[in-house]
Coordinates of C-alpha atoms in Angstrom, one line a residue:
M110 CA -8.1 8.0 -16.1
P111 CA -4.7 9.7 -16.0
K112 CA -2.6 8.3 -18.8
W113 CA 0.6 8.2 -16.6
L114 CA -0.9 5.5 -14.4
N115 CA -0.9 2.9 -17.2
D116 CA 2.9 2.5 -17.0
A117 CA 3.3 3.5 -13.3
V118 CA 5.5 1.4 -11.0
F119 CA 5.4 2.7 -7.4
Y120 CA 8.0 2.6 -4.7
E121 CA 6.5 3.0 -1.1
I122 CA 8.7 5.1 1.2
Y123 CA 8.2 5.0 5.0
P124 CA 9.8 8.4 5.5
Q125 CA 11.3 8.0 9.0
S126 CA 13.2 4.9 7.8
F127 CA 14.4 5.7 4.3
Y128 CA 17.4 8.1 4.5
D129 CA 18.5 10.6 7.2
S130 CA 20.1 13.7 5.6
N131 CA 20.7 15.7 8.8
G132 CA 22.0 13.2 11.3
D133 CA 19.2 13.1 13.8
G134 CA 18.5 9.4 13.3
I135 CA 15.2 9.8 11.5
G136 CA 14.6 9.8 7.8
D137 CA 13.4 13.0 6.2
I138 CA 12.2 14.7 3.0
N139 CA 15.6 16.0 2.0
G140 CA 16.9 12.5 2.3
I141 CA 14.2 11.3 -0.1
I142 CA 15.2 14.0 -2.6
Q143 CA 18.8 12.8 -2.4
K144 CA 17.7 9.2 -3.2
L145 CA 15.3 9.9 -6.1
D146 CA 17.9 8.8 -8.7
Y147 CA 18.1 5.5 -6.8
V148 CA 14.4 4.9 -7.0
K149 CA 14.3 5.8 -10.7
G150 CA 17.3 3.7 -11.4
L151 CA 15.6 0.6 -9.9
G152 CA 12.8 1.2 -12.5
C153 CA 10.1 3.0 -10.5
N154 CA 8.6 6.2 -11.8
A155 CA 6.3 7.0 -8.9
I156 CA 6.5 7.1 -5.1
W157 CA 3.8 6.6 -2.4
L158 CA 4.9 8.5 0.6
N159 CA 3.6 7.4 4.0
P160 CA 2.2 10.2 6.1
V161 CA 4.5 13.2 6.6
Y162 CA 1.9 15.5 8.3
D163 CA 2.4 17.0 11.7
S164 CA 1.5 14.3 14.3
P165 CA 2.2 13.2 17.9
F166 CA 3.1 9.8 16.3
M167 CA 1.0 7.6 18.4
D168 CA 0.4 5.6 15.2
A169 CA 3.5 6.5 13.2
G170 CA 1.8 9.5 11.6
Y171 CA -1.5 8.0 10.9
D172 CA -2.8 10.1 13.7
V173 CA -2.7 13.5 12.0
R174 CA -2.6 16.7 14.1
D175 CA -2.4 19.1 11.2
Y176 CA -3.2 18.1 7.6
Y177 CA -1.7 21.3 6.3
K178 CA 1.7 21.1 7.9
V179 CA 4.7 18.8 7.4
A180 CA 6.0 17.2 10.6
P181 CA 9.1 19.1 11.7
R182 CA 11.0 15.8 12.0
Y183 CA 10.7 15.5 8.2
G184 CA 11.3 19.1 7.2
T185 CA 8.9 21.8 6.1
N186 CA 6.1 22.4 3.6
E187 CA 8.7 24.0 1.4
D188 CA 10.8 20.8 1.5
L189 CA 7.8 18.8 0.4
V190 CA 7.2 21.1 -2.5
R191 CA 10.9 20.8 -3.4
L192 CA 10.4 17.0 -3.5
F193 CA 7.4 17.4 -5.8
E194 CA 9.5 19.6 -8.1
A195 CA 12.6 17.4 -8.1
A196 CA 10.5 14.3 -8.8
H197 CA 8.7 16.0 -11.7
R198 CA 12.0 17.1 -13.2
K199 CA 13.0 13.4 -13.3
G200 CA 9.6 12.3 -14.8
M201 CA 8.4 10.9 -11.5
K202 CA 5.1 11.2 -9.6
I203 CA 4.5 11.6 -5.8
L204 CA 1.4 10.3 -4.0
L205 CA 0.8 11.5 -0.5
D206 CA -1.0 9.4 2.1
L207 CA -4.5 10.7 2.9
V208 CA -5.9 9.8 6.3
P209 CA -9.6 10.7 6.0
G210 CA -11.3 8.5 8.6
H211 CA -9.8 9.9 11.8
T212 CA -7.4 12.4 13.2
S213 CA -5.2 12.6 16.3
D214 CA -7.0 13.4 19.5
T215 CA -4.6 16.4 19.6
H216 CA -6.0 17.9 16.3
P217 CA -7.5 21.3 16.9
W218 CA -10.8 20.1 15.5
F219 CA -11.1 17.5 18.3
Q220 CA -9.8 19.9 21.0
I221 CA -12.8 22.1 20.2
A222 CA -15.3 19.2 19.6
K223 CA -14.7 17.7 23.0
R224 CA -15.6 20.8 24.9
A225 CA -18.9 21.0 26.8
R226 CA -20.0 24.2 25.0
E227 CA -21.6 23.5 21.6
T228 CA -19.7 24.9 18.6
D229 CA -19.7 24.5 14.8
L230 CA -17.3 21.6 15.2
S231 CA -19.3 19.7 17.8
N232 CA -20.4 17.2 15.1
R233 CA -17.0 16.9 13.4
Y234 CA -16.5 13.7 15.4
I235 CA -19.0 11.1 16.7
F236 CA -20.0 11.5 20.4
T237 CA -22.8 9.5 22.1
K238 CA -25.5 11.5 24.0
S239 CA -24.0 11.0 27.4
V240 CA -21.1 9.2 29.2
W241 CA -23.6 6.6 30.3
D242 CA -24.4 5.8 26.6
A243 CA -21.8 3.3 25.5
P244 CA -23.3 0.7 23.0
P245 CA -21.0 -2.3 23.0
E246 CA -21.1 -2.6 19.2
Y247 CA -18.9 0.5 18.9
R248 CA -15.3 1.1 19.8
L249 CA -15.6 4.0 22.3
M250 CA -13.5 6.1 24.6
C251 CA -15.5 6.8 27.7
G252 CA -15.5 9.5 30.3
I253 CA -12.3 11.4 29.4
C254 CA -13.7 14.6 27.9
E255 CA -15.3 17.7 29.4
R256 CA -18.2 17.0 27.0
N257 CA -20.9 14.7 28.3
G258 CA -20.5 11.9 25.9
N259 CA -18.2 9.1 24.7
Y260 CA -16.5 9.3 21.3
L261 CA -15.9 6.7 18.7
V262 CA -12.4 5.7 17.6
N263 CA -11.4 4.0 14.4
Y264 CA -8.7 2.0 16.1
F265 CA -6.3 3.4 18.7
S266 CA -7.7 5.4 21.5
S267 CA -5.8 8.5 20.1
Q268 CA -7.7 8.3 16.8
P269 CA -11.2 9.7 17.1
A270 CA -13.4 8.9 14.1
L271 CA -14.4 11.8 11.9
N272 CA -18.2 12.1 11.4
Y273 CA -19.4 11.3 7.9
G274 CA -22.7 10.0 9.3
F275 CA -24.5 6.7 9.7
Y276 CA -26.1 4.9 6.8
E277 CA -28.3 2.9 9.1
I278 CA -29.5 4.9 12.1
T279 CA -29.7 2.7 15.2
H280 CA -29.3 5.4 17.9
P281 CA -31.1 8.5 16.6
E282 CA -30.4 10.5 19.7
W283 CA -26.7 10.9 18.5
Q284 CA -26.3 9.4 15.1
L285 CA -26.6 11.7 12.0
P286 CA -27.4 10.7 8.4
P287 CA -24.7 11.1 5.8
D288 CA -26.5 14.1 4.2
H289 CA -26.6 16.1 7.4
P290 CA -24.9 19.4 6.8
D291 CA -22.3 18.8 9.5
C292 CA -21.4 15.4 7.9
L293 CA -21.2 17.1 4.5
R294 CA -18.9 19.7 6.0
T295 CA -16.6 16.9 7.2
A296 CA -16.3 15.6 3.6
E297 CA -15.6 19.0 2.3
A298 CA -12.9 19.5 4.9
I299 CA -11.1 16.5 3.5
R300 CA -11.6 17.7 0.0
A301 CA -10.0 21.0 1.0
V302 CA -6.9 19.1 2.3
M303 CA -6.6 17.3 -1.0
R304 CA -6.9 20.5 -3.0
F305 CA -4.3 22.2 -0.8
W306 CA -1.6 19.6 -1.6
L307 CA -2.6 19.1 -5.2
D308 CA -2.2 22.8 -5.7
K309 CA 1.3 22.5 -4.3
G310 CA 2.3 19.8 -6.7
A311 CA 1.2 16.4 -5.3
D312 CA 0.1 13.9 -8.0
G313 CA -2.6 12.3 -5.9
F314 CA -3.3 10.3 -2.8
R315 CA -3.2 6.8 -1.5
V316 CA -6.2 6.7 0.8
D317 CA -5.9 5.0 4.2
M318 CA -8.9 2.9 5.3
A319 CA -10.9 4.2 2.4
D320 CA -14.0 2.2 3.3
S321 CA -14.2 3.5 6.9
L322 CA -16.0 6.8 6.5
V323 CA -19.7 6.3 6.9
K324 CA -20.6 4.0 9.8
N325 CA -23.3 1.3 9.8
D326 CA -22.7 1.2 6.0
D327 CA -22.1 -2.5 5.5
E328 CA -22.4 -2.3 1.7
K329 CA -20.4 0.9 1.6
I330 CA -23.1 2.7 -0.4
A331 CA -22.9 6.1 1.3
T332 CA -19.1 5.8 1.6
A333 CA -18.8 5.2 -2.1
R334 CA -21.0 8.2 -2.7
I335 CA -18.5 10.4 -0.9
W336 CA -15.5 9.1 -2.9
R337 CA -17.5 9.4 -6.2
S338 CA -17.9 13.1 -5.4
V339 CA -14.1 13.3 -4.9
R340 CA -13.5 11.6 -8.2
E341 CA -15.7 14.1 -9.9
M342 CA -13.7 16.9 -8.3
L343 CA -10.5 15.4 -9.6
D344 CA -11.8 14.8 -13.1
R345 CA -13.0 18.4 -13.3
D346 CA -10.2 20.3 -11.5
Y347 CA -7.2 17.9 -11.4
P348 CA -7.5 15.5 -14.3
D349 CA -4.0 14.1 -13.9
A350 CA -4.3 13.4 -10.2
V351 CA -4.8 9.9 -8.9
M352 CA -6.5 8.3 -5.9
I353 CA -5.7 4.8 -4.9
S354 CA -7.6 3.0 -2.1
E355 CA -6.7 0.8 0.8
W356 CA -9.9 -1.3 0.3
S357 CA -9.1 -4.6 -1.4
N358 CA -12.6 -4.7 -3.0
P359 CA -12.4 -3.6 -6.7
Q360 CA -16.2 -3.7 -7.1
R361 CA -16.8 -1.3 -4.3
S362 CA -13.6 0.8 -4.6
I363 CA -13.1 1.1 -8.3
V364 CA -16.6 0.5 -9.8
N365 CA -18.8 2.1 -7.1
A366 CA -16.5 4.6 -5.5
G367 CA -14.5 5.8 -8.5
F368 CA -11.0 5.1 -7.3
H369 CA -8.4 4.8 -10.1
A370 CA -6.9 1.7 -8.4
D371 CA -7.2 -0.5 -5.4
F372 CA -4.7 -2.4 -3.3
Y373 CA -4.8 -6.2 -3.4
L374 CA -4.1 -6.7 0.3
D375 CA -3.3 -9.7 2.5
H376 CA -6.7 -10.5 3.9
Q377 CA -7.3 -13.9 5.5
G378 CA -8.7 -16.3 2.9
N379 CA -8.4 -14.0 -0.2
G380 CA -6.4 -14.5 -3.3
Y381 CA -3.4 -12.5 -2.2
N382 CA -3.2 -14.5 1.0
S383 CA -3.4 -17.8 -0.9
L384 CA -0.5 -16.8 -3.2
F385 CA 2.0 -15.6 -0.6
R386 CA 1.0 -15.8 3.1
K387 CA -1.5 -18.7 3.7
K388 CA -0.2 -20.2 6.9
I389 CA -2.1 -22.8 9.0
G390 CA -0.1 -23.1 12.2
D391 CA 3.5 -23.4 11.1
D392 CA 2.5 -24.9 7.8
N393 CA 2.8 -22.5 4.8
Q394 CA 0.2 -23.5 2.3
S395 CA 0.8 -20.6 -0.1
F396 CA 1.2 -21.1 -3.8
F397 CA 4.6 -19.4 -3.6
A398 CA 6.1 -21.2 -0.7
D399 CA 9.1 -23.4 -0.2
S400 CA 7.8 -27.0 -0.6
S401 CA 4.8 -25.4 -2.3
H402 CA 1.5 -27.2 -2.2
G403 CA -0.8 -24.2 -2.6
D404 CA -3.7 -24.0 -5.0
I405 CA -3.6 -21.5 -7.8
E406 CA -7.4 -21.9 -8.3
E407 CA -7.9 -20.2 -4.9
F408 CA -6.2 -17.1 -6.2
L409 CA -7.9 -17.1 -9.6
A410 CA -11.4 -17.5 -8.1
D411 CA -10.9 -14.5 -5.9
Y412 CA -8.8 -12.4 -8.3
F413 CA -11.1 -12.6 -11.4
L414 CA -14.1 -11.4 -9.4
G415 CA -12.4 -8.1 -9.0
Y416 CA -10.5 -8.1 -12.3
N417 CA -13.5 -8.8 -14.6
C418 CA -15.7 -6.0 -13.1
S419 CA -13.0 -3.4 -12.8
K420 CA -10.4 -3.9 -15.7
D421 CA -12.0 -1.3 -17.9
K422 CA -12.4 1.2 -15.1
G423 CA -9.2 1.0 -12.9
Y424 CA -6.3 -1.1 -11.7
I425 CA -5.7 -3.8 -9.1
C426 CA -2.4 -3.1 -7.3
F427 CA -0.1 -6.0 -6.4
I428 CA 2.2 -5.1 -3.5
T429 CA 5.5 -6.8 -2.6
N430 CA 4.7 -5.8 1.0
N431 CA 3.8 -2.7 2.9
H432 CA 4.3 -1.0 6.3
D433 CA 1.5 -3.0 7.9
M434 CA 2.7 -6.6 7.0
P435 CA 5.6 -8.8 7.9
R436 CA 8.2 -8.6 5.1
A437 CA 8.2 -11.4 2.5
T438 CA 11.4 -12.8 4.0
F439 CA 9.3 -14.0 7.0
Y440 CA 7.5 -16.4 4.7
M441 CA 9.9 -17.4 2.0
T442 CA 13.5 -17.7 0.8
D443 CA 15.3 -15.2 -1.4
W444 CA 14.9 -17.4 -4.4
M445 CA 11.1 -17.7 -3.9
I446 CA 11.0 -13.9 -3.5
K447 CA 12.5 -13.6 -6.9
L448 CA 9.8 -15.8 -8.3
T449 CA 7.1 -13.7 -6.7
H450 CA 8.6 -10.6 -8.1
A451 CA 8.6 -12.1 -11.6
F452 CA 5.0 -13.0 -11.2
M453 CA 3.9 -9.6 -9.8
M454 CA 5.7 -7.6 -12.5
T455 CA 4.2 -9.6 -15.3
M456 CA 0.6 -9.4 -14.0
P457 CA -1.9 -6.6 -14.9
G458 CA -2.4 -3.6 -12.6
V459 CA -0.1 -1.1 -10.9
P460 CA 2.7 -2.7 -8.9
F461 CA 4.0 -1.3 -5.6
I462 CA 7.4 -2.1 -4.2
Y463 CA 7.9 -1.5 -0.5
Y464 CA 11.3 0.1 0.3
G465 CA 13.9 -2.6 1.0
D466 CA 12.0 -5.4 -0.6
E467 CA 14.2 -5.0 -3.7
I468 CA 17.1 -6.2 -1.5
G469 CA 15.2 -8.7 0.6
M470 CA 15.3 -6.8 3.9
R471 CA 14.4 -9.0 6.8
Y472 CA 11.4 -8.9 9.1
R473 CA 12.6 -8.3 12.7
T474 CA 10.7 -10.2 15.4
D475 CA 12.9 -8.9 18.2
L476 CA 11.9 -5.3 18.4
I477 CA 9.8 -3.4 20.9
S478 CA 6.9 -1.6 19.4
K479 CA 7.7 1.9 18.1
E480 CA 5.1 4.6 17.6
G481 CA 2.2 2.2 17.6
G482 CA 3.9 -0.3 15.3
F483 CA 3.6 -3.4 17.5
S484 CA 4.0 -6.4 15.2
R485 CA 4.5 -4.1 12.3
T486 CA 7.6 -2.5 13.8
G487 CA 9.8 -5.3 12.3
S488 CA 8.9 -4.2 8.8
R489 CA 9.8 -0.5 9.4
T490 CA 13.5 -0.6 10.2
P491 CA 16.0 1.7 8.5
M492 CA 16.9 1.1 4.8
Q493 CA 20.2 -0.6 4.5
W494 CA 22.2 1.2 1.9
S495 CA 25.8 0.1 2.4
Y496 CA 28.5 -1.3 4.7
E497 CA 29.1 2.1 6.2
K498 CA 28.1 3.3 9.6
N499 CA 24.4 2.6 10.4
A500 CA 24.2 0.8 7.0
G501 CA 24.5 4.2 5.3
F502 CA 21.1 5.3 6.6
S503 CA 22.4 8.0 9.0
D504 CA 25.7 9.3 10.4
C505 CA 24.1 9.7 13.9
D506 CA 25.2 7.9 17.0
E507 CA 23.7 4.4 17.0
D508 CA 21.5 5.1 20.1
M509 CA 19.7 7.9 18.2
L510 CA 18.4 5.7 15.4
Y511 CA 14.6 5.7 14.8
L512 CA 14.9 1.9 14.9
P513 CA 18.0 -0.3 15.1
I514 CA 19.8 -1.5 12.0
D515 CA 19.7 -5.2 11.1
K516 CA 23.2 -6.4 12.1
S517 CA 22.5 -10.1 11.7
E518 CA 24.9 -12.2 9.5
G519 CA 24.2 -11.7 5.8
A520 CA 22.0 -8.7 6.3
P521 CA 21.4 -7.4 2.8
N522 CA 22.3 -3.9 1.6
V523 CA 22.0 -1.9 -1.7
E524 CA 25.8 -1.7 -2.2
S525 CA 26.3 -5.4 -2.2
Q526 CA 23.2 -6.3 -4.3
Q527 CA 23.8 -3.7 -7.0
N528 CA 27.1 -5.4 -7.7
D529 CA 25.6 -8.9 -7.7
P530 CA 24.0 -10.0 -11.0
G531 CA 22.2 -12.8 -9.1
S532 CA 20.7 -10.7 -6.4
I533 CA 17.0 -9.9 -5.7
Y534 CA 17.8 -6.3 -6.7
A535 CA 19.2 -7.3 -10.1
N536 CA 16.3 -9.6 -10.8
L537 CA 13.7 -7.0 -10.0
K538 CA 15.5 -4.2 -11.9
A539 CA 15.6 -6.5 -15.0
L540 CA 11.9 -7.3 -14.7
L541 CA 11.0 -3.6 -14.4
A542 CA 13.1 -2.8 -17.5
L543 CA 11.2 -5.5 -19.4
R544 CA 7.9 -4.2 -18.2
K545 CA 8.8 -0.7 -19.2
A546 CA 10.0 -1.7 -22.7
N547 CA 6.9 -3.9 -23.5
P548 CA 3.4 -2.4 -23.5
S549 CA 1.9 -5.8 -23.3
L550 CA 3.4 -6.2 -19.8
R551 CA 2.1 -2.9 -18.5
N552 CA -0.9 -2.2 -16.4
D553 CA -3.9 -2.3 -18.7
S554 CA -3.0 -5.3 -21.0
D555 CA -5.4 -8.2 -20.7
L556 CA -4.8 -11.4 -18.8
E557 CA -5.6 -14.8 -20.2
V558 CA -5.1 -18.0 -18.3
V559 CA -3.5 -20.7 -20.4
Y560 CA -3.1 -23.5 -17.9
A561 CA -4.2 -23.6 -14.2
K562 CA -5.0 -26.8 -12.3
S563 CA -6.2 -27.1 -8.7
H564 CA -3.2 -28.2 -6.6
G565 CA -1.2 -28.5 -9.8
F566 CA 1.7 -26.8 -11.5
P567 CA 2.8 -24.9 -13.4
F568 CA 0.6 -21.8 -13.8
V569 CA 0.6 -20.5 -17.3
Y570 CA -0.8 -17.1 -18.4
R571 CA -0.7 -14.8 -21.4
R572 CA -0.2 -11.0 -21.6
G573 CA -0.5 -10.0 -25.3
E574 CA 2.3 -11.6 -27.2
F575 CA 4.0 -12.9 -24.0
T576 CA 3.4 -16.2 -22.2
V577 CA 4.5 -16.8 -18.6
F578 CA 5.2 -20.1 -17.0
V579 CA 5.5 -20.2 -13.2
N580 CA 6.4 -23.3 -11.2
P581 CA 7.1 -22.7 -7.5
S582 CA 6.9 -26.4 -6.6
D583 CA 9.7 -28.7 -5.7
N584 CA 9.1 -30.9 -8.8
D585 CA 9.7 -30.4 -12.5
E586 CA 6.4 -30.1 -14.2
Q587 CA 5.4 -30.6 -17.9
V588 CA 2.6 -28.9 -19.7
D589 CA 1.4 -29.1 -23.3
Y590 CA 2.5 -26.0 -25.1
D591 CA 4.1 -25.5 -28.6
M592 CA 7.1 -23.1 -28.3
N593 CA 7.7 -23.2 -32.0
G594 CA 9.1 -19.8 -33.0
A595 CA 9.1 -18.5 -29.5
E596 CA 11.7 -16.1 -28.2
V597 CA 12.8 -16.8 -24.6
V598 CA 12.8 -13.4 -23.0
Y599 CA 13.5 -14.1 -19.3
V600 CA 14.3 -17.2 -17.2
L601 CA 14.7 -17.9 -13.5
G602 CA 15.7 -21.5 -12.9
G603 CA 15.3 -23.7 -16.0
Y604 CA 13.1 -25.3 -18.6
E605 CA 13.2 -27.8 -21.4
N606 CA 11.5 -27.5 -24.8
H607 CA 10.1 -30.8 -25.9
G608 CA 8.4 -29.6 -29.1
S609 CA 4.7 -29.9 -28.3
S610 CA 5.3 -29.6 -24.5
V611 CA 7.4 -27.6 -22.1
R612 CA 9.1 -28.9 -19.0
I613 CA 9.4 -26.2 -16.3
C614 CA 12.0 -27.1 -13.7
S615 CA 11.2 -26.8 -10.0
R616 CA 11.1 -23.3 -8.6
S617 CA 11.4 -21.7 -12.0
F618 CA 9.9 -18.9 -14.1
L619 CA 9.9 -18.6 -17.9
L620 CA 8.8 -15.6 -20.0
I621 CA 8.5 -16.1 -23.8
K622 CA 7.4 -14.0 -26.7
Q623 CA 5.6 -15.4 -29.7

């Protein structure tokens, strides 16, 4: 396990929307270099960079046309290397986004594979035996190639699935086993991409759809085997490099597949969902919700399944948001967002902060889909830096912007929040400083539940010498706890010390040290 991951705090940058350095309306790598001090000043020492590879951008860069080339809109390979170097000089790390499950249909591999004539790339993707062979259980594109066959896609029609084989063979006339030489060559091709960028200075990868490689692999046995081989390569050749999975299953991703960390994603019915985004109709039943009536036990039952099996092997990553989800402002008020940040930054695991969440950027519901964003487009708008033109994101004409700036009343920006001690920004920065200064609040310190009651409040937990009280409900709540000799380290809202008990005011957070 790379030691630097133990105190890592990541900042996710959606490159086209972060900072435009050349006035073309699209964020770029040089813009990120110019803002590294901002990211570090917030308290983050690592960056996850969404895809910057050459792409036709049918899915915002998750449709890769060339894994070895930076998209010209962002700059050059040399610019990306300069970003690595600049970050390293500041003591920061950079993770690239790896997209191993599919490519763009404009990728040269696919352009060769779809030809009628057989080549050494004919099995790089998954084609059925003929155009008349279209099993309904698979997502297929039919009858659009020179080749007599239909090809599987992972999601959009422009994203043909790479062929890592089928764990369970149901159509032997066109399905290959994972140990077929052509499937093994696909895995080696992705390892080669990783080695290319690691050799240029990348510090690792966040892996998109990490569980999607081998098909008909319900238990992800063969998929885990591929990633375990990648982990062995990293341990041997790049021991400081990290791989983090988009999987949200620590048993499979960390324990079985060997990832260093796994994202805790918003999946319907899981613990993350029950904490922050559990909506039934218009009723928000999350634990952290205005007029909260959520159940902390729903979260704990799910979370500890992954935490207990993986805590000695890797990290669970809490995210404030990401590029695929509505922003938190869609679900809760600014004050409740502060409480969620206090909770996340005092929990175990590696935290990830999505750009703009530190100022409470809003989720836009009024936008037309951009580059395959659809409902996700509203979480991908340009970063709001200041009161200047285009919120300080770009000096281009307004009609050139990648997406429109939020001009609604009270739209937040960095300039205003950095000067406001009561802002979301100030709250998060203070929490990150506490986390950095205290090893017990970092990523590998144990978690002990002190008080948790189904449909009850507060939630109380311990991290080393620190105890945390969280009460997102509308009512003051009292819990038996002796604060004798305790140092109050951080408060949001209010509390009362009654000797043998503590009264936590409504919508409050308390961090003490004993």
